[in-house]
Amino acid sequence: MTSVTNDLRRQIAPVFGPLALLERFFAAAETAADDLGILLTIEQDFDALLAFNQTQRESWYPLTPMYDPRLNRLTPENSFWISGRDSRGDIVATQCARFYDWRGTDFKAEFESLRLAYAEPATCAAPSAAQVTGPVVFSGAGWYRPDYRGKGLSSLLPRISRALALTRWDTDFTYSFIEPKLVEKGIAARYGYTNIEPGIEWLNSFRGSCAFCLLWMPRDQLLADMQVWLGGRAEADEPSLPDRQSVDTG
């Protein structure tokens, strides 16, 4: 694999959160991406993301409405996406984030009205949905080219997205959706989410009528997960010993 050298921290200006921990995390994330031969870039052009999504229909569903520039006004103040490119410059992974200021409202109300996407019917019976309130971010549109799956990107990019959203927007919660079958396969745990609840029914969605699980984590659990991930990276980087297994990050 051709090596690359990431400079992710130059693209990020930390504002909120525990800055020393975030600096350690982003430095370790750079190294993790270098090890994978993936160049990470913080992007803002959602028209380009939409166009790319449309070329990958065999391995990627249509772009989630929250990130569709035809349906939403997406600006640096409310959104970003991360591209992962190989040594040839081809996109092999993506991850998006969309910020909402839900002080005075909550996920349940916003989802059932679908003001967060567009006007279509939906129901949300996830028990904790009404707790997801205040400054929140929706992290999603994660995609990994088939030949880059199983390499640890699904453990890395969601964490970078959540950390960047935290330090940019001072978020209280991060949430996402996932299909129940992917929960059973352990994908949600790989993303690092600490709370998984069924109960989302989205009728006439961008993928037809679907059932999803709600993934969510409050700020304190996001920071705790960051510490655990950093600890795992440090242990994995230690010289291997005969009686010790290395940490699997993917």
Coordinates of C-alpha atoms in Angstrom, one line a residue:
M1 CA 0.0 0.0 0.0
T2 CA 1.4 3.4 -1.0
S3 CA 2.0 5.5 2.1
V4 CA 0.3 8.9 2.5
T5 CA 0.9 11.6 5.1
N6 CA -2.2 13.2 6.6
D7 CA -2.4 16.7 7.9
L8 CA -5.9 16.5 9.2
R9 CA -5.2 18.9 12.1
R10 CA -4.4 21.7 9.8
Q11 CA -7.9 21.5 8.5
I12 CA -9.5 21.7 11.9
A13 CA -9.6 24.7 14.3
P14 CA -10.7 23.2 17.7
V15 CA -13.0 25.6 19.6
F16 CA -15.1 23.6 22.0
G17 CA -14.5 20.6 24.2
P18 CA -11.4 19.3 26.0
L19 CA -8.8 20.6 23.6
A20 CA -5.9 18.5 24.9
L21 CA -7.9 15.3 24.4
L22 CA -9.1 16.4 21.0
E23 CA -5.5 17.2 19.9
R24 CA -4.4 13.7 21.0
F25 CA -7.4 12.1 19.2
F26 CA -6.9 13.9 15.9
A27 CA -3.1 13.2 16.0
A28 CA -3.9 9.5 16.5
A29 CA -6.6 9.6 13.8
E30 CA -4.0 11.0 11.3
T31 CA -1.6 8.1 12.1
A32 CA -4.5 5.6 11.8
A33 CA -5.3 7.0 8.3
D34 CA -1.7 7.0 7.3
D35 CA -1.4 3.3 8.3
L36 CA -4.4 2.6 6.0
G37 CA -2.9 4.6 3.1
I38 CA -6.0 6.9 3.2
L39 CA -5.8 10.7 2.8
L40 CA -8.6 12.4 4.8
T41 CA -10.0 15.7 3.7
I42 CA -12.7 17.9 5.3
E43 CA -15.1 18.8 2.4
Q44 CA -17.9 21.3 2.0
D45 CA -19.1 20.7 -1.6
F46 CA -22.2 18.6 -1.2
D47 CA -23.0 18.8 -4.9
A48 CA -19.8 16.9 -5.5
L49 CA -20.8 14.4 -2.9
L50 CA -24.2 13.9 -4.5
A51 CA -22.7 13.5 -7.9
F52 CA -20.2 10.9 -6.6
N53 CA -23.0 9.1 -4.7
Q54 CA -24.9 8.7 -8.0
T55 CA -22.0 6.9 -9.6
Q56 CA -21.8 4.3 -6.8
R57 CA -25.3 2.9 -6.9
E58 CA -24.1 -0.8 -6.8
S59 CA -22.6 -0.3 -3.4
W60 CA -24.3 2.8 -1.9
Y61 CA -28.0 3.8 -1.4
P62 CA -29.1 7.2 -2.6
L63 CA -27.7 10.0 -0.4
T64 CA -29.6 10.6 2.8
P65 CA -31.9 13.7 2.4
M66 CA -30.2 15.6 5.3
Y67 CA -27.1 15.8 3.0
D68 CA -28.9 16.3 -0.3
P69 CA -28.2 19.9 -1.5
R70 CA -31.3 19.8 -3.6
L71 CA -33.4 19.6 -0.4
N72 CA -31.4 21.6 2.1
R73 CA -29.2 24.6 2.4
L74 CA -25.9 23.1 3.5
T75 CA -23.2 25.5 4.7
P76 CA -20.0 25.3 6.8
E77 CA -22.2 26.5 9.7
N78 CA -24.4 23.4 9.6
S79 CA -22.6 20.6 7.8
F80 CA -19.4 19.0 6.5
W81 CA -18.3 15.7 4.9
I82 CA -15.1 13.8 5.1
S83 CA -13.5 12.1 2.1
G84 CA -11.0 9.3 2.3
R85 CA -8.9 9.0 -0.9
D86 CA -6.4 6.3 -1.9
S87 CA -3.0 7.1 -3.3
R88 CA -4.5 7.7 -6.8
G89 CA -6.9 10.3 -5.4
D90 CA -10.0 8.1 -5.8
I91 CA -12.6 8.4 -3.1
V92 CA -12.8 5.1 -1.1
A93 CA -14.8 6.3 1.9
T94 CA -17.1 9.1 3.1
Q95 CA -18.7 10.3 6.3
C96 CA -21.0 13.3 6.8
A97 CA -22.2 15.4 9.6
R98 CA -25.3 17.8 9.9
F99 CA -25.8 20.1 12.8
Y100 CA -29.2 21.1 14.3
D101 CA -29.9 23.5 17.1
W102 CA -32.8 21.7 18.9
R103 CA -33.0 23.8 22.0
G104 CA -36.7 23.8 22.7
T105 CA -37.4 20.7 20.7
D106 CA -36.1 17.2 20.4
F107 CA -35.3 14.3 18.0
K108 CA -38.8 12.7 18.3
A109 CA -40.6 15.9 17.4
E110 CA -38.3 16.8 14.6
F111 CA -38.2 13.3 13.1
E112 CA -42.0 12.8 13.2
S113 CA -42.5 16.1 11.4
L114 CA -39.4 15.4 9.3
R115 CA -38.4 19.0 9.4
L116 CA -34.9 17.6 9.6
A117 CA -35.3 16.2 6.0
Y118 CA -38.5 16.9 4.2
A119 CA -42.2 16.6 4.6
E120 CA -43.1 12.9 4.6
P121 CA -44.8 10.8 7.3
A122 CA -42.7 9.1 9.9
T123 CA -43.0 7.7 13.4
C124 CA -40.5 7.3 16.2
A125 CA -41.1 5.0 19.2
A126 CA -37.5 4.8 20.3
P127 CA -37.7 5.4 24.1
S128 CA -34.9 7.9 24.3
A129 CA -35.8 10.0 21.3
A130 CA -37.2 12.9 23.3
Q131 CA -33.9 13.1 25.2
V132 CA -31.9 13.9 22.1
T133 CA -32.2 17.7 22.3
G134 CA -30.2 20.9 22.3
P135 CA -27.2 21.3 20.0
V136 CA -27.1 17.9 18.1
V137 CA -25.4 16.5 15.1
F138 CA -26.6 13.8 12.7
S139 CA -23.6 11.7 11.6
G140 CA -24.2 9.5 8.6
A141 CA -23.8 8.8 4.9
G142 CA -20.8 6.6 5.8
W143 CA -19.7 4.6 2.7
Y144 CA -16.6 2.5 2.1
R145 CA -15.7 1.2 -1.3
P146 CA -16.1 -2.6 -1.2
D147 CA -12.3 -3.3 -1.5
Y148 CA -11.7 -1.0 1.5
R149 CA -14.1 -2.6 3.8
G150 CA -12.9 -4.6 6.8
K151 CA -9.8 -2.3 7.1
G152 CA -11.0 -0.3 10.1
L153 CA -12.4 2.8 8.3
S154 CA -15.9 2.2 9.9
S155 CA -14.3 2.5 13.3
L156 CA -12.2 5.6 12.4
L157 CA -14.4 8.0 10.2
P158 CA -17.5 8.1 12.5
R159 CA -15.3 9.0 15.4
I160 CA -13.5 11.8 13.5
S161 CA -16.9 13.1 12.4
R162 CA -18.3 13.2 15.9
A163 CA -15.1 14.8 17.4
L164 CA -15.0 17.4 14.7
A165 CA -18.7 18.2 15.2
L166 CA -18.2 18.5 18.9
T167 CA -15.3 21.0 18.6
R168 CA -17.0 23.0 15.9
W169 CA -20.5 23.2 17.2
D170 CA -20.3 22.3 20.9
T171 CA -22.7 19.4 20.5
D172 CA -24.6 17.8 23.4
F173 CA -25.6 14.7 21.4
T174 CA -24.7 12.7 18.2
Y175 CA -27.3 10.5 16.6
S176 CA -27.6 8.3 13.5
F177 CA -29.8 5.6 12.0
I178 CA -28.9 2.0 11.2
E179 CA -30.8 -1.0 9.9
P180 CA -31.6 -3.7 12.5
K181 CA -29.7 -6.3 10.5
L182 CA -26.5 -4.2 10.8
V183 CA -26.9 -4.0 14.5
E184 CA -27.0 -7.8 14.7
K185 CA -23.7 -7.9 12.7
G186 CA -22.0 -5.6 15.2
I187 CA -21.7 -2.6 12.9
A188 CA -23.2 -0.1 15.4
A189 CA -20.8 -1.2 18.0
R190 CA -17.9 -0.8 15.6
Y191 CA -19.0 2.8 15.0
G192 CA -18.7 3.3 18.7
Y193 CA -22.3 4.2 19.6
T194 CA -23.3 3.5 23.2
N195 CA -27.1 3.5 22.8
I196 CA -29.0 1.5 20.3
E197 CA -32.8 1.6 20.2
P198 CA -35.4 0.2 17.7
G199 CA -38.5 2.1 16.9
I200 CA -38.0 4.3 13.9
E201 CA -40.5 3.8 11.0
W202 CA -39.8 6.0 8.0
L203 CA -42.6 5.8 5.4
N204 CA -41.9 6.8 1.8
S205 CA -38.3 7.5 2.7
F206 CA -35.4 7.9 0.3
R207 CA -35.2 4.1 0.4
G208 CA -38.9 3.4 0.5
S209 CA -40.6 2.5 3.7
C210 CA -38.0 1.3 6.2
A211 CA -37.4 0.4 9.8
F212 CA -34.3 1.7 11.5
C213 CA -32.7 1.7 14.9
L214 CA -31.7 5.0 16.6
L215 CA -28.1 5.3 17.5
W216 CA -27.2 8.1 19.9
M217 CA -24.6 9.1 22.4
P218 CA -24.4 12.1 24.7
R219 CA -21.3 14.2 25.0
D220 CA -19.8 12.5 28.0
Q221 CA -20.0 9.1 26.4
L222 CA -18.5 10.5 23.2
L223 CA -15.5 11.7 25.2
A224 CA -15.2 8.4 27.0
D225 CA -15.3 6.5 23.7
M226 CA -12.5 8.7 22.5
Q227 CA -10.4 7.8 25.5
V228 CA -11.0 4.1 25.0
W229 CA -10.2 4.3 21.3
L230 CA -6.9 6.2 22.1
G231 CA -6.1 3.5 24.7
G232 CA -6.7 0.8 22.1
R233 CA -4.5 2.6 19.6
A234 CA -1.7 2.9 22.2
E235 CA -1.9 -0.8 23.1
A236 CA -2.0 -1.9 19.5
D237 CA 1.2 0.2 18.8
E238 CA 3.1 -1.6 21.6
P239 CA 5.5 -4.3 20.5
S240 CA 3.6 -7.6 20.4
L241 CA 4.3 -10.1 23.1
P242 CA 3.9 -13.9 22.9
D243 CA 1.1 -14.1 25.5
R244 CA -0.8 -11.0 24.3
Q245 CA -3.2 -10.4 21.4
S246 CA -3.2 -7.2 19.5
V247 CA -6.2 -4.9 19.5
D248 CA -8.6 -5.2 16.5
T249 CA -9.7 -1.7 15.6
G250 CA -12.0 -2.6 12.8

